[in-house]
Short mmCIF file of C-alpha atoms in Angstrom, two decimals:
data_model
loop_
_atom_site.label_atom_id
_atom_site.label_comp_id
_atom_site.label_asym_id
_atom_site.label_seq_id
_atom_site.Cartn_x
_atom_site.Cartn_y
_atom_site.Cartn_z
CA ILE A 1 -26.42 -7.85 -19.28
CA SER A 2 -29.04 -7.21 -22.15
CA ASN A 3 -28.08 -8.02 -25.21
CA SER A 4 -29.30 -5.93 -28.05
CA THR A 5 -27.17 -5.06 -31.93
CA VAL A 6 -23.97 -3.23 -31.66
CA ASP A 7 -22.78 0.25 -33.65
CA SER A 8 -20.35 -0.64 -35.85
CA ARG A 9 -18.73 2.70 -35.14
CA SER A 10 -18.56 1.78 -30.82
CA LEU A 11 -17.77 -1.57 -31.79
CA THR A 12 -14.41 -1.20 -33.68
CA LYS A 13 -13.21 2.45 -32.13
CA ARG A 14 -10.96 1.18 -29.35
CA LEU A 15 -10.28 3.58 -26.39
CA ALA A 16 -6.90 1.89 -25.41
CA ARG A 17 -4.65 4.74 -25.08
CA ARG A 18 -3.88 6.59 -21.50
CA PHE A 19 -4.20 10.14 -20.06
CA ASN A 20 -3.48 12.00 -17.23
CA VAL A 21 -6.22 14.27 -15.83
CA LEU A 22 -6.33 16.83 -12.79
CA ILE A 23 -9.05 16.65 -10.40
CA GLN A 24 -10.07 19.72 -9.74
CA LYS A 25 -11.52 18.80 -6.10
CA LYS A 26 -10.70 18.44 -2.45
CA ASN A 27 -9.61 15.52 -1.43
CA LEU A 28 -9.41 13.25 -5.33
CA SER A 29 -6.71 11.95 -6.59
CA ILE A 30 -6.30 9.57 -9.34
CA MET A 31 -5.06 6.02 -9.99
CA GLU A 32 -4.23 4.32 -13.46
CA SER A 33 -7.09 1.61 -13.33
CA LEU A 34 -5.09 -1.52 -13.90
CA PHE A 35 -2.63 -0.30 -11.04
CA TRP A 36 -5.48 -1.25 -8.46
CA LYS A 37 -8.34 -3.22 -10.43
CA VAL A 38 -11.37 -2.30 -8.18
CA LEU A 39 -13.57 -5.81 -8.02
CA ILE A 40 -16.77 -4.42 -9.78
CA LEU A 41 -18.26 -6.03 -12.49
CA LEU A 42 -20.96 -3.60 -14.74
CA SER A 43 -23.70 -5.06 -15.73
CA CYS A 44 -24.89 -2.87 -18.38
CA LYS A 45 -28.20 -2.04 -19.57
CA THR A 46 -27.64 0.17 -23.12
CA LEU A 47 -30.41 2.70 -23.92
CA ILE A 48 -28.64 2.22 -27.42
CA GLN A 49 -26.77 -0.74 -29.11
CA ALA A 50 -24.14 -3.08 -27.58
CA THR A 51 -23.96 -6.93 -27.34
CA SER A 52 -22.56 -7.01 -24.03
CA VAL A 53 -21.15 -5.20 -21.45
CA ASP A 54 -17.36 -6.14 -23.31
CA GLN A 55 -18.12 -3.60 -25.99
CA CYS A 56 -19.35 -0.81 -23.57
CA ILE A 57 -16.16 -0.63 -21.17
CA ASP A 58 -13.83 -3.65 -22.29
CA ARG A 59 -10.93 -2.87 -19.59
CA ILE A 60 -13.28 -4.05 -16.48
CA ILE A 61 -12.28 -7.31 -14.53
CA ASP A 62 -13.70 -10.39 -15.48
CA PHE A 63 -16.08 -12.05 -13.28
CA SER A 64 -14.29 -14.35 -12.76
CA LEU A 65 -11.49 -12.87 -11.50
CA LEU A 66 -14.06 -10.88 -9.42
CA ASP A 67 -15.33 -14.22 -8.34
CA TYR A 68 -12.43 -15.26 -7.10
CA ARG A 69 -10.49 -12.56 -5.47
CA ALA A 70 -13.58 -11.99 -3.41
CA ARG A 71 -13.56 -15.27 -2.21
CA ARG A 72 -10.03 -15.07 -1.11
CA ILE A 73 -10.41 -12.05 0.67
CA GLY A 74 -8.59 -12.01 4.16
CA ILE A 75 -6.20 -14.61 2.01
CA ASP A 76 -2.23 -13.39 2.14
CA ARG A 77 -0.51 -13.39 -1.44
CA ILE A 78 2.56 -15.41 -2.14
CA GLY A 79 5.58 -15.43 -3.47
CA GLY A 80 8.16 -12.21 -4.95
CA PRO A 81 8.97 -10.61 -8.26
CA PHE A 82 11.98 -10.91 -9.70
CA ASN A 83 14.83 -7.87 -9.35
CA ASP A 84 17.71 -7.57 -11.88
CA GLU A 85 18.33 -10.65 -12.95
CA ILE A 86 18.21 -13.85 -15.60
CA ARG A 87 16.44 -16.93 -14.58
CA ILE A 88 17.34 -19.81 -16.69
CA LEU A 89 14.86 -22.57 -16.45
CA SER A 90 17.00 -26.28 -16.26
CA ASP A 91 13.78 -28.35 -15.13
CA ILE A 92 12.22 -27.33 -18.42
CA GLN A 93 14.38 -29.15 -21.44
CA PHE A 94 13.77 -29.13 -25.00
CA ASN A 95 14.59 -32.51 -26.42
CA CYS A 96 13.71 -31.96 -30.14
CA SER A 97 13.36 -28.94 -32.68
CA THR A 98 10.16 -27.15 -32.47
CA ILE A 99 8.72 -23.43 -31.99
CA ILE A 100 7.35 -21.87 -29.17
CA ASN A 101 4.14 -19.98 -29.79
CA SER A 102 3.26 -18.03 -26.15
CA VAL A 103 4.14 -18.28 -23.00
CA VAL A 104 2.28 -18.43 -20.08
CA LEU A 105 3.36 -16.13 -17.31
CA GLY A 106 2.19 -15.27 -13.76
CA ILE A 107 3.39 -11.16 -13.63
CA ASP A 108 2.18 -7.99 -12.24
CA VAL A 109 2.00 -4.83 -14.76
CA LYS A 110 2.71 -1.53 -13.25
CA HIS A 111 3.45 0.84 -15.31
CA ASN A 112 3.26 1.94 -19.25
CA ARG A 113 7.42 2.65 -19.62
CA ASP A 114 10.09 0.74 -20.56
CA PRO A 115 12.11 -1.15 -19.72
CA PHE A 116 10.48 -4.68 -19.84
CA PRO A 117 11.63 -8.41 -19.29
CA SER A 118 11.54 -10.64 -21.90
CA VAL A 119 11.60 -14.76 -22.61
CA GLN A 120 15.12 -15.85 -24.24
CA ILE A 121 16.61 -18.75 -25.24
CA TRP A 122 19.92 -20.50 -24.16
CA ARG A 123 21.78 -22.86 -25.99
CA PRO A 124 24.60 -25.68 -24.48
CA SER A 125 28.39 -24.60 -25.36
CA GLY A 126 30.41 -27.08 -24.16
CA ASN A 127 30.16 -28.64 -20.46
CA SER A 128 27.86 -27.44 -18.09
CA ASN A 129 28.27 -23.86 -20.02
CA TYR A 130 25.42 -22.52 -21.83
CA ALA A 131 24.84 -19.18 -23.97
CA PHE A 132 22.31 -16.76 -24.97
CA VAL A 133 20.91 -17.83 -28.71
CA PRO A 134 21.26 -13.83 -30.25
CA GLY A 135 18.03 -13.05 -31.93
CA SER A 136 16.33 -15.15 -29.44
CA GLU A 137 14.82 -12.66 -27.15
CA ARG A 138 10.94 -12.02 -27.17
CA PHE A 139 9.99 -8.75 -24.24
CA ILE A 140 6.89 -8.83 -22.71
CA PHE A 141 5.36 -5.59 -23.96
CA TYR A 142 2.27 -6.43 -21.39
CA THR A 143 0.76 -2.18 -20.25
CA THR A 144 -1.88 -1.05 -18.35
CA GLU A 145 -3.39 -0.81 -21.72
CA ASN A 146 -3.36 -4.96 -22.52
CA VAL A 147 -3.55 -6.05 -19.02
CA SER A 148 -5.73 -9.19 -18.47
CA ARG A 149 -9.12 -8.92 -17.10
CA THR A 150 -9.00 -12.62 -15.84
CA GLY A 151 -5.50 -12.87 -13.92
CA VAL A 152 -4.38 -15.27 -16.48
CA TYR A 153 -1.27 -14.05 -19.28
CA ASP A 154 -0.68 -16.13 -22.29
CA TYR A 155 1.34 -13.92 -23.99
CA PRO A 156 2.22 -14.67 -27.77
CA LEU A 157 5.53 -14.60 -28.93
CA GLU A 158 6.00 -12.89 -32.17
CA PRO A 159 7.29 -14.16 -33.97
CA PRO A 160 7.73 -17.65 -32.56
CA LEU A 161 10.61 -18.42 -30.59
CA GLU A 162 12.83 -21.79 -32.56
CA VAL A 163 14.64 -24.17 -30.53
CA GLU A 164 16.77 -27.09 -30.75
CA PRO A 165 17.53 -30.10 -28.81
CA GLY A 166 18.78 -28.93 -25.01
CA ASP A 167 18.01 -25.85 -25.48
CA LEU A 168 16.52 -23.66 -22.05
CA LEU A 169 14.29 -21.45 -21.69
CA ALA A 170 14.87 -18.29 -19.40
CA PHE A 171 13.27 -15.00 -18.02
CA SER A 172 15.15 -11.87 -18.16
CA GLN A 173 13.61 -9.01 -15.60
CA PRO A 174 15.09 -5.55 -15.41
CA LEU A 175 15.15 -3.73 -11.50
CA LYS A 176 11.99 -4.11 -10.82
CA GLU A 177 11.06 -0.54 -9.93
CA ASN A 178 12.33 0.52 -13.06
CA SER A 179 9.97 -2.39 -15.03
CA SER A 180 6.57 -1.86 -16.79
CA VAL A 181 6.23 -6.07 -15.89
CA ARG A 182 7.56 -8.09 -13.07
CA GLY A 183 7.83 -11.85 -13.08
CA PHE A 184 7.05 -13.79 -10.11
CA ASP A 185 8.34 -16.73 -8.16
CA ILE A 186 6.82 -19.27 -5.59
CA GLU A 187 8.85 -20.49 -2.98
CA SER A 188 8.43 -23.84 -1.06
CA VAL A 189 7.63 -25.37 -5.16
CA ASN A 190 9.98 -28.26 -6.55
CA PHE A 191 11.31 -26.53 -9.43
CA ASN A 192 15.06 -26.20 -10.77
CA SER A 193 16.12 -23.02 -12.28
CA HIS A 194 19.58 -21.11 -12.04
CA ARG A 195 19.56 -17.07 -11.28
CA ILE A 196 22.87 -15.36 -13.15
CA GLY A 197 23.01 -11.08 -13.64
CA PHE A 198 20.82 -9.29 -15.72
CA GLY A 199 22.24 -8.76 -19.07
CA ASP A 200 24.76 -12.02 -18.66
CA THR A 201 25.41 -13.75 -22.00
CA THR A 202 27.15 -16.60 -20.55
CA ALA A 203 26.67 -19.32 -17.68
CA ASP A 204 27.90 -22.21 -15.92
CA LEU A 205 25.13 -24.27 -14.67
CA SER A 206 27.43 -26.83 -12.63
CA VAL A 207 27.06 -24.17 -10.00
CA PRO A 208 24.66 -25.09 -7.37
CA GLN A 209 20.51 -24.34 -8.80
CA ILE A 210 17.51 -23.02 -6.94
CA ASN A 211 15.83 -25.91 -6.06
CA ASN A 212 12.98 -25.34 -4.24
CA SER A 213 11.25 -21.62 -6.38
CA LEU A 214 8.41 -22.13 -9.07
CA VAL A 215 9.36 -19.39 -11.70
CA LEU A 216 6.18 -18.73 -13.11
CA VAL A 217 6.88 -18.88 -16.96
CA TYR A 218 5.86 -21.97 -19.11
CA PRO A 219 6.37 -22.28 -23.06
CA ILE A 220 3.82 -23.38 -25.10
CA LEU A 221 4.83 -25.69 -28.15
CA ALA A 222 4.23 -26.04 -31.72
CA ASP A 223 5.00 -30.00 -30.50
CA LYS A 224 4.16 -30.55 -27.11
CA GLN A 225 6.41 -33.97 -27.44
CA CYS A 226 9.68 -31.69 -27.41
CA LEU A 227 9.30 -29.93 -23.73
CA HIS A 228 11.29 -32.61 -21.41
CA SER A 229 10.20 -31.61 -17.63
CA THR A 230 11.51 -33.08 -14.37
CA SER A 231 8.85 -31.50 -12.64
CA SER A 232 5.23 -31.89 -12.48
CA VAL A 233 4.38 -28.49 -13.91
CA ASN A 234 2.30 -27.63 -16.61
CA ALA A 235 0.50 -24.70 -17.71
CA THR A 236 -2.76 -24.83 -16.13
CA PHE A 237 -0.40 -25.41 -12.82
CA ILE A 238 1.33 -21.78 -13.56
CA LYS A 239 -1.74 -20.06 -14.35
CA ASP A 240 -3.22 -21.91 -11.43
CA LYS A 241 -0.15 -20.41 -9.18
CA SER A 242 -0.23 -17.20 -10.79
CA LEU A 243 -3.77 -16.09 -9.45
CA LEU A 244 -2.03 -16.45 -5.77
CA THR A 245 0.42 -13.94 -6.05
CA SER A 246 -2.36 -10.94 -5.91
CA PHE A 247 -3.83 -9.97 -2.79
CA SER A 248 -6.72 -7.41 -2.36
CA ARG A 249 -7.34 -4.41 0.30
CA PHE A 250 -8.26 -0.98 1.26
CA LYS A 251 -8.27 0.57 4.22
CA GLU A 252 -8.07 4.28 3.98
CA ARG A 253 -10.42 6.95 3.21
CA ARG A 254 -10.13 7.80 -0.60
CA GLN A 255 -11.63 8.86 -3.78
CA LEU A 256 -10.20 7.15 -6.78
CA LEU A 257 -10.90 8.10 -10.85
CA TYR A 258 -10.46 5.11 -13.47
CA PRO A 259 -9.42 6.84 -16.98
CA GLU A 260 -8.75 3.56 -18.19
CA LEU A 261 -12.19 2.18 -17.64
CA LYS A 262 -13.96 4.40 -19.84
CA PHE A 263 -17.07 3.93 -21.89
CA SER A 264 -17.69 3.32 -25.29
CA CYS A 265 -21.36 3.58 -25.60
CA ASN A 266 -24.38 5.45 -24.68
CA GLY A 267 -26.62 3.69 -21.57
CA SER A 268 -26.93 2.86 -18.02
CA VAL A 269 -25.88 0.82 -15.17
CA THR A 270 -28.85 -1.53 -13.47
CA LYS A 271 -26.41 -3.58 -11.29
CA TRP A 272 -23.36 -3.18 -9.80
CA ILE A 273 -21.29 -6.75 -8.49
CA TYR A 274 -18.46 -6.31 -5.90
CA GLY A 275 -16.07 -7.67 -3.44
CA ALA A 276 -16.63 -6.72 0.02
CA VAL A 277 -16.88 -7.08 3.54
CA ASP A 278 -19.91 -6.10 5.79
CA MET A 279 -18.57 -4.36 8.65
CA SER A 280 -22.11 -4.34 10.42
CA GLY A 281 -21.71 -0.27 11.17
CA THR A 282 -24.18 2.22 11.03
CA GLY A 283 -21.25 5.01 9.21
CA GLU A 284 -20.93 5.96 5.59
CA LEU A 285 -21.30 3.89 2.55
CA PRO A 286 -18.75 3.77 -0.37
CA GLU A 287 -20.03 4.63 -3.72
CA ILE A 288 -19.36 3.45 -7.02
CA GLN A 289 -19.24 6.56 -9.25
CA ILE A 290 -19.79 7.86 -13.11
CA TRP A 291 -17.49 10.66 -14.32
CA ARG A 292 -17.70 12.91 -16.94
CA GLN A 293 -14.89 15.30 -18.47
CA THR A 294 -16.20 19.06 -19.00
CA ASP A 295 -12.50 20.39 -20.44
CA ALA A 296 -9.09 18.98 -20.64
CA ASN A 297 -8.32 19.15 -17.10
CA THR A 298 -11.49 18.74 -15.26
CA TYR A 299 -13.58 15.63 -14.35
CA THR A 300 -17.26 16.31 -12.90
CA LYS A 301 -18.85 13.54 -10.51
CA LEU A 302 -22.20 12.60 -12.78
CA THR A 303 -24.50 10.55 -10.46
CA PHE A 304 -23.49 7.57 -8.05
CA SER A 305 -25.13 4.43 -6.27
CA HIS A 306 -24.34 4.06 -2.97
CA VAL A 307 -23.37 0.35 -2.08
CA SER A 308 -24.18 -1.60 1.13
CA ALA A 309 -23.84 -5.15 1.87
CA ASN A 310 -26.33 -7.62 0.11
CA GLU A 311 -24.24 -11.09 0.21
CA THR A 312 -25.31 -12.92 -2.84
CA GLU A 313 -24.15 -16.63 -1.07
CA PRO A 314 -22.80 -16.33 2.18
CA GLY A 315 -19.29 -16.25 2.96
CA THR A 316 -18.48 -15.72 -0.87
CA ASN A 317 -17.83 -11.58 -0.02
CA ILE A 318 -19.71 -11.24 -3.59
CA HIS A 319 -22.26 -8.42 -2.62
CA GLU A 320 -24.29 -7.01 -5.75
CA HIS A 321 -26.79 -3.95 -5.84
CA TYR A 322 -29.43 -2.35 -7.78
CA PRO A 323 -29.92 1.23 -8.46
CA GLU A 324 -33.19 2.51 -7.96
CA THR A 325 -33.12 4.52 -10.65
CA PRO A 326 -30.31 3.12 -13.30
CA LEU A 327 -27.24 4.96 -13.75
CA GLU A 328 -26.84 6.56 -17.46
CA PHE A 329 -23.48 7.55 -19.26
CA GLN A 330 -22.51 8.48 -22.37
CA GLU A 331 -19.57 7.50 -24.58
CA GLY A 332 -15.96 9.13 -22.91
CA ASP A 333 -17.62 8.60 -19.19
CA ILE A 334 -15.36 6.73 -16.64
CA LEU A 335 -15.73 5.12 -13.47
CA GLY A 336 -15.09 6.74 -10.18
CA TYR A 337 -15.42 4.60 -6.35
CA PHE A 338 -15.14 6.19 -2.82
CA GLN A 339 -14.39 4.38 0.08
CA PRO A 340 -14.74 5.87 3.85
CA ASP A 341 -12.34 5.29 6.41
CA GLU A 342 -12.48 0.94 7.41
CA ASP A 343 -13.56 1.79 10.85
CA ASP A 344 -16.51 4.54 10.01
CA SER A 345 -17.68 2.26 6.22
CA GLN A 346 -20.33 0.06 6.36
CA ILE A 347 -19.48 -2.41 3.97
CA VAL A 348 -15.38 -1.99 2.72
CA LEU A 349 -14.58 -2.48 -1.02
CA TYR A 350 -11.86 -4.51 -1.78
CA ALA A 351 -9.60 -4.20 -5.32
CA GLN A 352 -6.79 -6.48 -6.87
CA ARG A 353 -2.96 -5.08 -6.17
CA GLU A 354 -0.56 -7.00 -7.96
CA GLY A 355 -1.35 -8.75 -11.25
CA GLY A 356 -1.46 -6.15 -13.29
#
């Protein structure tokens, strides 16, 4: 990445809004950029000011996540999403009064619409009964506009949640088909929780609990001493396990545009880094492209790079390509991608599905 000074107008302008477009070309389709995050890291040497690629295209996948995903190509994901339920985390209990500033989550971000899941506080109400604490619900307002570039979700609670001794944390998940954000759990991990119906406000925790399913939620407290857990789970453990819930795959011939991967300055691309598998064939090559909007409903392909197998280190599935001539772009241009059929392609690029 080439660094220089940054134009204040480019730096402060936030291009975070979504928009829908029509592509007036046969066999083209648009997918929202963070439903499938292409494993591409853009190295940008700008013709005019930019301190780094993050100011030129702030939604691009972080290299740490690209590296992790590329090295795990071919490894199946684990875990699955919640659906129309509340999970009370009986393994995470508070033993003094404090506040929860944020929660570490393992989630998938799918849409930009209601309903959203939430975290809640449940309080003892006698014997083994617990009740939802009114006013303690904090919705997880992630969308494709603020999705994580690293695959790690540490969501700040505004305002923070107050807890008292004996309280429990819960995660409330609407129908997964309708929800923008879906929480995940991973089986075969020693962790205790109770499942109750979505929308319930009371629960009897004397009923059998789930004891082998890790709920990917962990609270970050102002006073760490106030958290009592019977498991060995901590924030780092949740972050690590959250990355295992996603997978990467492209098989069919497809042309995609990413309207949310939008350049906010003028410059040129001098290097592409991507996660891919070398098919050792003689067929077509994928393209990484730059598109420009020509009117309200039309984009035109401006320039592209044919990318081939050039693994930076054997066995990593991380490849790089240096265009013979840097690919110039302007503010407002977007990224595109073409992948031939797997059987007809010299190299297959991969994308992250699930996880945002």
